[in-house]
Amino acid sequence: MNKTLQLGDCGLLPPEIIPFLANYNLIPQLLSQSIIESAIAPITCTHAEITQALEQFYQQWDLTTKQKIQDWCLRYGLTQEQLELFATRKFRVEKFKQATWGHQLESYFLKYKRHFDKVIYSLIRTENRGTANELFFRITEGEQSFAELAREYSQGPEADTSGIIGPVELGTITPNFAQLLCTSQVSIVQAPIPFGESWVIVRVEKFITAQLDDFMRQRLLQENFEIWFKQQLSQLSPEEKIWMGINTKPAQVQEAA
């Protein structure tokens, strides 16, 4: 491995510092931060945003006087401009997300809305088909409640919650099972169906439609940011990928084949 290391657009690290960084496993963090720093370099903050960020930063580090601020900057070798960049970094990252993906959040949300919708359902699972049919009969005939039979017979963790599962996002559920839930009527007990090595009885209790509120917008911005970051990692040099722990051997084997 080379004695120098390229950090994106930040230039080469001095050879003498690499052993220290490697010893504390800091090189992956430096590579990650250099990718982000290059992306947010053109992003600026307003005077009000800088003031707010500095106030939060001073409070976090208990820098209550000008002397403490000066001493802190001297200790870490930062100029006032560098301090402002450091303090506003989170602001600039959020502004980068908004500038890059904010205009497409609505279309992105609509495209994947079904994955974000949530469902609450009741479940009984058993390995025995005959038992499943018998339990379904008891429920539909009103002999016993779904919750009671789930507590007594279900062979999964739902037995501890009277069969109730959720709210859970449909996108986190196995596609075939999610399709079953989506095509089920609320409050209607579905006849036993095979699922994996079990037979399951399902009743949808409630569908919860996802909304493009502030929380969802922040989530979608973060998801897009993470996708973008992974794409940036894929563009690293072979040596940088080794530092990041990215295995490049499968791709090399495929090329050789």
PDB file of C-alpha atoms in Angstrom:
ATOM      1  CA  MET A   1       0.000   0.000   0.000  1.00  0.00           C
ATOM      2  CA  ASN A   2       1.245   3.478  -0.847  1.00  0.00           C
ATOM      3  CA  LYS A   3       2.734   5.660   1.865  1.00  0.00           C
ATOM      4  CA  THR A   4       0.498   8.547   0.860  1.00  0.00           C
ATOM      5  CA  LEU A   5      -3.264   8.681   0.798  1.00  0.00           C
ATOM      6  CA  GLN A   6      -5.500  10.776  -1.425  1.00  0.00           C
ATOM      7  CA  LEU A   7      -8.507  12.257   0.364  1.00  0.00           C
ATOM      8  CA  GLY A   8     -10.817  13.145  -2.492  1.00  0.00           C
ATOM      9  CA  ASP A   9     -10.292  16.808  -3.386  1.00  0.00           C
ATOM     10  CA  CYS A  10      -8.442  17.509  -0.157  1.00  0.00           C
ATOM     11  CA  GLY A  11      -5.062  16.397  -1.455  1.00  0.00           C
ATOM     12  CA  LEU A  12      -2.537  13.899  -0.139  1.00  0.00           C
ATOM     13  CA  LEU A  13      -2.091  13.160   3.542  1.00  0.00           C
ATOM     14  CA  PRO A  14       1.498  13.496   4.792  1.00  0.00           C
ATOM     15  CA  PRO A  15       3.094  10.015   4.976  1.00  0.00           C
ATOM     16  CA  GLU A  16       4.069  10.475   8.637  1.00  0.00           C
ATOM     17  CA  ILE A  17       0.468  10.918   9.792  1.00  0.00           C
ATOM     18  CA  ILE A  18      -0.972   7.834   8.083  1.00  0.00           C
ATOM     19  CA  PRO A  19       0.247   5.263  10.685  1.00  0.00           C
ATOM     20  CA  PHE A  20      -1.323   7.346  13.463  1.00  0.00           C
ATOM     21  CA  LEU A  21      -4.652   7.599  11.632  1.00  0.00           C
ATOM     22  CA  ALA A  22      -4.603   3.924  10.699  1.00  0.00           C
ATOM     23  CA  ASN A  23      -3.817   2.902  14.268  1.00  0.00           C
ATOM     24  CA  TYR A  24      -6.979   4.623  15.512  1.00  0.00           C
ATOM     25  CA  ASN A  25      -9.025   3.554  12.466  1.00  0.00           C
ATOM     26  CA  LEU A  26      -9.634   7.188  11.510  1.00  0.00           C
ATOM     27  CA  ILE A  27      -8.916   6.931   7.786  1.00  0.00           C
ATOM     28  CA  PRO A  28     -12.434   5.665   6.870  1.00  0.00           C
ATOM     29  CA  GLN A  29     -13.936   8.590   8.792  1.00  0.00           C
ATOM     30  CA  LEU A  30     -11.629  11.068   7.057  1.00  0.00           C
ATOM     31  CA  LEU A  31     -12.487   9.650   3.656  1.00  0.00           C
ATOM     32  CA  SER A  32     -16.209   9.836   4.425  1.00  0.00           C
ATOM     33  CA  GLN A  33     -16.011  13.378   5.705  1.00  0.00           C
ATOM     34  CA  SER A  34     -13.907  14.505   2.753  1.00  0.00           C
ATOM     35  CA  ILE A  35     -16.624  13.298   0.362  1.00  0.00           C
ATOM     36  CA  ILE A  36     -19.258  15.279   2.235  1.00  0.00           C
ATOM     37  CA  GLU A  37     -17.027  18.318   2.630  1.00  0.00           C
ATOM     38  CA  SER A  38     -16.382  18.469  -1.117  1.00  0.00           C
ATOM     39  CA  ALA A  39     -20.126  18.340  -1.781  1.00  0.00           C
ATOM     40  CA  ILE A  40     -21.079  21.096   0.654  1.00  0.00           C
ATOM     41  CA  ALA A  41     -18.158  23.395  -0.182  1.00  0.00           C
ATOM     42  CA  PRO A  42     -20.315  25.637  -2.444  1.00  0.00           C
ATOM     43  CA  ILE A  43     -23.091  25.856   0.174  1.00  0.00           C
ATOM     44  CA  THR A  44     -23.195  29.107   2.137  1.00  0.00           C
ATOM     45  CA  CYS A  45     -25.128  30.184   5.204  1.00  0.00           C
ATOM     46  CA  THR A  46     -26.863  33.449   5.966  1.00  0.00           C
ATOM     47  CA  HIS A  47     -25.589  35.742   8.706  1.00  0.00           C
ATOM     48  CA  ALA A  48     -28.492  34.599  10.923  1.00  0.00           C
ATOM     49  CA  GLU A  49     -27.686  30.927  10.335  1.00  0.00           C
ATOM     50  CA  ILE A  50     -24.006  31.497  11.142  1.00  0.00           C
ATOM     51  CA  THR A  51     -24.926  33.332  14.341  1.00  0.00           C
ATOM     52  CA  GLN A  52     -27.321  30.581  15.397  1.00  0.00           C
ATOM     53  CA  ALA A  53     -24.786  27.847  14.634  1.00  0.00           C
ATOM     54  CA  LEU A  54     -22.043  29.636  16.583  1.00  0.00           C
ATOM     55  CA  GLU A  55     -24.327  30.144  19.569  1.00  0.00           C
ATOM     56  CA  GLN A  56     -25.161  26.444  19.620  1.00  0.00           C
ATOM     57  CA  PHE A  57     -21.509  25.547  19.220  1.00  0.00           C
ATOM     58  CA  TYR A  58     -20.388  27.852  22.046  1.00  0.00           C
ATOM     59  CA  GLN A  59     -23.045  26.408  24.312  1.00  0.00           C
ATOM     60  CA  GLN A  60     -22.035  22.834  23.474  1.00  0.00           C
ATOM     61  CA  TRP A  61     -18.387  23.502  24.312  1.00  0.00           C
ATOM     62  CA  ASP A  62     -19.110  25.839  27.247  1.00  0.00           C
ATOM     63  CA  LEU A  63     -17.331  28.733  25.520  1.00  0.00           C
ATOM     64  CA  THR A  64     -18.977  31.471  27.539  1.00  0.00           C
ATOM     65  CA  THR A  65     -16.410  34.255  27.042  1.00  0.00           C
ATOM     66  CA  LYS A  66     -14.408  35.698  24.167  1.00  0.00           C
ATOM     67  CA  GLN A  67     -11.227  34.549  25.894  1.00  0.00           C
ATOM     68  CA  LYS A  68     -12.476  30.960  26.048  1.00  0.00           C
ATOM     69  CA  ILE A  69     -13.358  31.117  22.362  1.00  0.00           C
ATOM     70  CA  GLN A  70      -9.926  32.461  21.453  1.00  0.00           C
ATOM     71  CA  ASP A  71      -8.203  29.844  23.589  1.00  0.00           C
ATOM     72  CA  TRP A  72     -10.265  27.067  22.006  1.00  0.00           C
ATOM     73  CA  CYS A  73      -9.425  28.258  18.471  1.00  0.00           C
ATOM     74  CA  LEU A  74      -5.742  28.545  19.401  1.00  0.00           C
ATOM     75  CA  ARG A  75      -5.729  25.071  20.888  1.00  0.00           C
ATOM     76  CA  TYR A  76      -7.123  23.500  17.709  1.00  0.00           C
ATOM     77  CA  GLY A  77      -5.428  25.849  15.260  1.00  0.00           C
ATOM     78  CA  LEU A  78      -8.620  27.305  13.797  1.00  0.00           C
ATOM     79  CA  THR A  79      -9.158  30.742  12.352  1.00  0.00           C
ATOM     80  CA  GLN A  80     -12.492  32.493  12.795  1.00  0.00           C
ATOM     81  CA  GLU A  81     -13.448  31.518   9.247  1.00  0.00           C
ATOM     82  CA  GLN A  82     -12.593  27.881   9.877  1.00  0.00           C
ATOM     83  CA  LEU A  83     -14.524  27.973  13.129  1.00  0.00           C
ATOM     84  CA  GLU A  84     -17.613  29.242  11.314  1.00  0.00           C
ATOM     85  CA  LEU A  85     -17.291  26.497   8.704  1.00  0.00           C
ATOM     86  CA  PHE A  86     -16.961  23.920  11.468  1.00  0.00           C
ATOM     87  CA  ALA A  87     -19.936  25.262  13.414  1.00  0.00           C
ATOM     88  CA  THR A  88     -22.201  25.568  10.359  1.00  0.00           C
ATOM     89  CA  ARG A  89     -21.391  22.165   8.923  1.00  0.00           C
ATOM     90  CA  LYS A  90     -24.706  20.586   9.925  1.00  0.00           C
ATOM     91  CA  PHE A  91     -26.576  23.578   8.511  1.00  0.00           C
ATOM     92  CA  ARG A  92     -24.719  23.264   5.227  1.00  0.00           C
ATOM     93  CA  VAL A  93     -25.319  19.511   5.002  1.00  0.00           C
ATOM     94  CA  GLU A  94     -29.061  20.056   5.462  1.00  0.00           C
ATOM     95  CA  LYS A  95     -29.049  22.852   2.881  1.00  0.00           C
ATOM     96  CA  PHE A  96     -27.191  20.555   0.477  1.00  0.00           C
ATOM     97  CA  LYS A  97     -29.853  17.870   0.935  1.00  0.00           C
ATOM     98  CA  GLN A  98     -32.644  20.360   0.360  1.00  0.00           C
ATOM     99  CA  ALA A  99     -30.990  21.921  -2.678  1.00  0.00           C
ATOM    100  CA  THR A 100     -30.235  18.535  -4.236  1.00  0.00           C
ATOM    101  CA  TRP A 101     -33.401  16.557  -3.571  1.00  0.00           C
ATOM    102  CA  GLY A 102     -35.981  18.918  -2.067  1.00  0.00           C
ATOM    103  CA  HIS A 103     -37.638  19.621  -5.435  1.00  0.00           C
ATOM    104  CA  GLN A 104     -38.299  15.928  -6.105  1.00  0.00           C
ATOM    105  CA  LEU A 105     -39.573  14.781  -2.708  1.00  0.00           C
ATOM    106  CA  GLU A 106     -43.230  14.771  -3.726  1.00  0.00           C
ATOM    107  CA  SER A 107     -42.681  12.578  -6.789  1.00  0.00           C
ATOM    108  CA  TYR A 108     -40.330  10.319  -4.810  1.00  0.00           C
ATOM    109  CA  PHE A 109     -42.916   9.990  -2.049  1.00  0.00           C
ATOM    110  CA  LEU A 110     -45.735   9.172  -4.455  1.00  0.00           C
ATOM    111  CA  LYS A 111     -43.586   6.584  -6.218  1.00  0.00           C
ATOM    112  CA  TYR A 112     -42.816   4.724  -2.987  1.00  0.00           C
ATOM    113  CA  LYS A 113     -45.874   5.675  -0.946  1.00  0.00           C
ATOM    114  CA  ARG A 114     -47.107   2.110  -0.620  1.00  0.00           C
ATOM    115  CA  HIS A 115     -43.833   1.191   1.093  1.00  0.00           C
ATOM    116  CA  PHE A 116     -44.415   3.932   3.677  1.00  0.00           C
ATOM    117  CA  ASP A 117     -48.060   3.093   4.400  1.00  0.00           C
ATOM    118  CA  LYS A 118     -48.501   1.203   7.661  1.00  0.00           C
ATOM    119  CA  VAL A 119     -50.744  -1.629   8.713  1.00  0.00           C
ATOM    120  CA  ILE A 120     -51.881  -3.104  12.002  1.00  0.00           C
ATOM    121  CA  TYR A 121     -52.926  -6.745  11.785  1.00  0.00           C
ATOM    122  CA  SER A 122     -53.637  -9.801  13.889  1.00  0.00           C
ATOM    123  CA  LEU A 123     -51.807 -13.042  13.214  1.00  0.00           C
ATOM    124  CA  ILE A 124     -51.952 -16.648  14.285  1.00  0.00           C
ATOM    125  CA  ARG A 125     -49.324 -19.039  12.953  1.00  0.00           C
ATOM    126  CA  THR A 126     -49.035 -22.771  13.448  1.00  0.00           C
ATOM    127  CA  GLU A 127     -47.125 -25.546  11.731  1.00  0.00           C
ATOM    128  CA  ASN A 128     -50.193 -27.794  11.623  1.00  0.00           C
ATOM    129  CA  ARG A 129     -52.757 -27.242   8.847  1.00  0.00           C
ATOM    130  CA  GLY A 130     -55.474 -29.055  10.745  1.00  0.00           C
ATOM    131  CA  THR A 131     -54.950 -26.844  13.800  1.00  0.00           C
ATOM    132  CA  ALA A 132     -55.101 -23.729  11.609  1.00  0.00           C
ATOM    133  CA  ASN A 133     -58.399 -24.824  10.080  1.00  0.00           C
ATOM    134  CA  GLU A 134     -59.849 -25.582  13.504  1.00  0.00           C
ATOM    135  CA  LEU A 135     -58.801 -22.177  14.880  1.00  0.00           C
ATOM    136  CA  PHE A 136     -60.254 -20.415  11.836  1.00  0.00           C
ATOM    137  CA  PHE A 137     -63.547 -22.222  12.410  1.00  0.00           C
ATOM    138  CA  ARG A 138     -63.653 -21.225  16.094  1.00  0.00           C
ATOM    139  CA  ILE A 139     -63.053 -17.560  15.218  1.00  0.00           C
ATOM    140  CA  THR A 140     -65.584 -17.344  12.397  1.00  0.00           C
ATOM    141  CA  GLU A 141     -68.204 -19.185  14.469  1.00  0.00           C
ATOM    142  CA  GLY A 142     -67.632 -16.857  17.399  1.00  0.00           C
ATOM    143  CA  GLU A 143     -66.604 -19.633  19.753  1.00  0.00           C
ATOM    144  CA  GLN A 144     -63.410 -17.851  20.799  1.00  0.00           C
ATOM    145  CA  SER A 145     -61.793 -14.522  20.028  1.00  0.00           C
ATOM    146  CA  PHE A 146     -58.839 -14.073  17.713  1.00  0.00           C
ATOM    147  CA  ALA A 147     -56.806 -12.597  20.581  1.00  0.00           C
ATOM    148  CA  GLU A 148     -57.532 -15.506  22.890  1.00  0.00           C
ATOM    149  CA  LEU A 149     -56.548 -18.132  20.337  1.00  0.00           C
ATOM    150  CA  ALA A 150     -53.424 -16.195  19.348  1.00  0.00           C
ATOM    151  CA  ARG A 151     -52.245 -16.143  22.956  1.00  0.00           C
ATOM    152  CA  GLU A 152     -52.866 -19.858  23.291  1.00  0.00           C
ATOM    153  CA  TYR A 153     -51.802 -21.288  19.954  1.00  0.00           C
ATOM    154  CA  SER A 154     -49.683 -18.893  17.891  1.00  0.00           C
ATOM    155  CA  GLN A 155     -46.075 -20.042  17.560  1.00  0.00           C
ATOM    156  CA  GLY A 156     -44.435 -16.651  17.150  1.00  0.00           C
ATOM    157  CA  PRO A 157     -43.753 -13.545  19.251  1.00  0.00           C
ATOM    158  CA  GLU A 158     -47.257 -12.266  18.399  1.00  0.00           C
ATOM    159  CA  ALA A 159     -48.542 -14.719  21.022  1.00  0.00           C
ATOM    160  CA  ASP A 160     -47.324 -12.235  23.652  1.00  0.00           C
ATOM    161  CA  THR A 161     -49.383  -9.395  22.117  1.00  0.00           C
ATOM    162  CA  SER A 162     -52.652 -11.291  21.621  1.00  0.00           C
ATOM    163  CA  GLY A 163     -51.771 -11.673  17.944  1.00  0.00           C
ATOM    164  CA  ILE A 164     -51.473  -7.936  17.273  1.00  0.00           C
ATOM    165  CA  ILE A 165     -48.573  -6.781  15.078  1.00  0.00           C
ATOM    166  CA  GLY A 166     -47.861  -3.185  14.128  1.00  0.00           C
ATOM    167  CA  PRO A 167     -48.118  -0.486  13.125  1.00  0.00           C
ATOM    168  CA  VAL A 168     -45.508  -1.675  10.629  1.00  0.00           C
ATOM    169  CA  GLU A 169     -44.569  -0.234   7.241  1.00  0.00           C
ATOM    170  CA  LEU A 170     -45.584  -2.359   4.294  1.00  0.00           C
ATOM    171  CA  GLY A 171     -42.144  -1.857   2.760  1.00  0.00           C
ATOM    172  CA  THR A 172     -40.567  -3.777   5.639  1.00  0.00           C
ATOM    173  CA  ILE A 173     -42.792  -6.829   5.129  1.00  0.00           C
ATOM    174  CA  THR A 174     -42.098  -9.729   2.759  1.00  0.00           C
ATOM    175  CA  PRO A 175     -43.623  -8.716  -0.613  1.00  0.00           C
ATOM    176  CA  ASN A 176     -45.991 -11.711  -0.862  1.00  0.00           C
ATOM    177  CA  PHE A 177     -47.280 -11.192   2.661  1.00  0.00           C
ATOM    178  CA  ALA A 178     -47.576  -7.435   2.128  1.00  0.00           C
ATOM    179  CA  GLN A 179     -49.678  -8.147  -0.969  1.00  0.00           C
ATOM    180  CA  LEU A 180     -51.938 -10.396   1.103  1.00  0.00           C
ATOM    181  CA  LEU A 181     -52.458  -7.644   3.661  1.00  0.00           C
ATOM    182  CA  CYS A 182     -53.128  -5.006   0.985  1.00  0.00           C
ATOM    183  CA  THR A 183     -55.794  -7.128  -0.662  1.00  0.00           C
ATOM    184  CA  SER A 184     -57.512  -8.003   2.628  1.00  0.00           C
ATOM    185  CA  GLN A 185     -60.556  -6.206   3.969  1.00  0.00           C
ATOM    186  CA  VAL A 186     -60.275  -4.611   7.371  1.00  0.00           C
ATOM    187  CA  SER A 187     -61.752  -6.753  10.187  1.00  0.00           C
ATOM    188  CA  ILE A 188     -62.234  -9.789   7.910  1.00  0.00           C
ATOM    189  CA  VAL A 189     -60.494 -12.984   9.035  1.00  0.00           C
ATOM    190  CA  GLN A 190     -58.648 -14.620   6.157  1.00  0.00           C
ATOM    191  CA  ALA A 191     -58.757 -18.396   5.785  1.00  0.00           C
ATOM    192  CA  PRO A 192     -55.498 -20.202   6.641  1.00  0.00           C
ATOM    193  CA  ILE A 193     -52.804 -19.939   3.997  1.00  0.00           C
ATOM    194  CA  PRO A 194     -49.367 -21.571   3.800  1.00  0.00           C
ATOM    195  CA  PHE A 195     -46.528 -19.189   4.518  1.00  0.00           C
ATOM    196  CA  GLY A 196     -43.012 -20.576   4.758  1.00  0.00           C
ATOM    197  CA  GLU A 197     -43.145 -23.598   7.035  1.00  0.00           C
ATOM    198  CA  SER A 198     -46.280 -22.384   8.804  1.00  0.00           C
ATOM    199  CA  TRP A 199     -49.974 -21.890   8.241  1.00  0.00           C
ATOM    200  CA  VAL A 200     -51.189 -18.410   9.085  1.00  0.00           C
ATOM    201  CA  ILE A 201     -54.530 -16.803   9.851  1.00  0.00           C
ATOM    202  CA  VAL A 202     -54.588 -13.060   9.291  1.00  0.00           C
ATOM    203  CA  ARG A 203     -56.980 -10.227  10.061  1.00  0.00           C
ATOM    204  CA  VAL A 204     -56.168  -6.653   9.069  1.00  0.00           C
ATOM    205  CA  GLU A 205     -57.115  -4.282  11.878  1.00  0.00           C
ATOM    206  CA  LYS A 206     -56.221  -0.917  10.337  1.00  0.00           C
ATOM    207  CA  PHE A 207     -54.420   0.736   7.442  1.00  0.00           C
ATOM    208  CA  ILE A 208     -52.527   3.958   8.179  1.00  0.00           C
ATOM    209  CA  THR A 209     -51.863   6.108   5.120  1.00  0.00           C
ATOM    210  CA  ALA A 210     -48.438   7.744   4.987  1.00  0.00           C
ATOM    211  CA  GLN A 211     -48.350  11.541   4.830  1.00  0.00           C
ATOM    212  CA  LEU A 212     -45.691  13.801   3.318  1.00  0.00           C
ATOM    213  CA  ASP A 213     -45.272  15.782   6.537  1.00  0.00           C
ATOM    214  CA  ASP A 214     -42.102  17.425   7.876  1.00  0.00           C
ATOM    215  CA  PHE A 215     -40.905  14.196   9.472  1.00  0.00           C
ATOM    216  CA  MET A 216     -41.362  12.266   6.218  1.00  0.00           C
ATOM    217  CA  ARG A 217     -39.614  14.999   4.230  1.00  0.00           C
ATOM    218  CA  GLN A 218     -36.573  14.811   6.504  1.00  0.00           C
ATOM    219  CA  ARG A 219     -36.575  11.049   6.239  1.00  0.00           C
ATOM    220  CA  LEU A 220     -36.718  11.105   2.443  1.00  0.00           C
ATOM    221  CA  LEU A 221     -33.955  13.701   2.264  1.00  0.00           C
ATOM    222  CA  GLN A 222     -31.787  11.475   4.461  1.00  0.00           C
ATOM    223  CA  GLU A 223     -32.577   8.385   2.378  1.00  0.00           C
ATOM    224  CA  ASN A 224     -31.592  10.176  -0.818  1.00  0.00           C
ATOM    225  CA  PHE A 225     -28.446  11.473   0.873  1.00  0.00           C
ATOM    226  CA  GLU A 226     -27.447   7.949   1.901  1.00  0.00           C
ATOM    227  CA  ILE A 227     -28.039   6.631  -1.622  1.00  0.00           C
ATOM    228  CA  TRP A 228     -25.898   9.457  -2.992  1.00  0.00           C
ATOM    229  CA  PHE A 229     -23.152   8.736  -0.452  1.00  0.00           C
ATOM    230  CA  LYS A 230     -23.005   5.067  -1.435  1.00  0.00           C
ATOM    231  CA  GLN A 231     -22.650   6.137  -5.053  1.00  0.00           C
ATOM    232  CA  GLN A 232     -19.733   8.363  -4.068  1.00  0.00           C
ATOM    233  CA  LEU A 233     -18.076   5.453  -2.284  1.00  0.00           C
ATOM    234  CA  SER A 234     -18.348   3.369  -5.432  1.00  0.00           C
ATOM    235  CA  GLN A 235     -16.262   5.995  -7.232  1.00  0.00           C
ATOM    236  CA  LEU A 236     -13.343   5.865  -4.813  1.00  0.00           C
ATOM    237  CA  SER A 237      -9.965   4.657  -5.977  1.00  0.00           C
ATOM    238  CA  PRO A 238      -9.091   0.999  -5.309  1.00  0.00           C
ATOM    239  CA  GLU A 239      -6.780   2.014  -2.456  1.00  0.00           C
ATOM    240  CA  GLU A 240      -9.453   4.225  -0.868  1.00  0.00           C
ATOM    241  CA  LYS A 241     -11.961   1.376  -1.125  1.00  0.00           C
ATOM    242  CA  ILE A 242      -9.552  -0.854   0.767  1.00  0.00           C
ATOM    243  CA  TRP A 243      -9.340   1.729   3.547  1.00  0.00           C
ATOM    244  CA  MET A 244     -13.151   1.909   3.610  1.00  0.00           C
ATOM    245  CA  GLY A 245     -13.426  -1.870   3.848  1.00  0.00           C
ATOM    246  CA  ILE A 246     -15.147  -2.157   0.476  1.00  0.00           C
ATOM    247  CA  ASN A 247     -14.457  -5.552  -1.067  1.00  0.00           C
ATOM    248  CA  THR A 248     -13.442  -5.150  -4.704  1.00  0.00           C
ATOM    249  CA  LYS A 249     -12.475  -8.778  -5.336  1.00  0.00           C
ATOM    250  CA  PRO A 250     -15.879 -10.014  -6.662  1.00  0.00           C
ATOM    251  CA  ALA A 251     -15.842  -7.326  -9.348  1.00  0.00           C
ATOM    252  CA  GLN A 252     -12.275  -8.260 -10.318  1.00  0.00           C
ATOM    253  CA  VAL A 253     -13.199 -11.948 -10.528  1.00  0.00           C
ATOM    254  CA  GLN A 254     -16.190 -11.097 -12.690  1.00  0.00           C
ATOM    255  CA  GLU A 255     -13.999  -9.059 -15.059  1.00  0.00           C
ATOM    256  CA  ALA A 256     -11.505 -11.907 -15.300  1.00  0.00           C
ATOM    257  CA  ALA A 257     -14.295 -14.316 -16.161  1.00  0.00           C
TER     258      ALA A 257
END
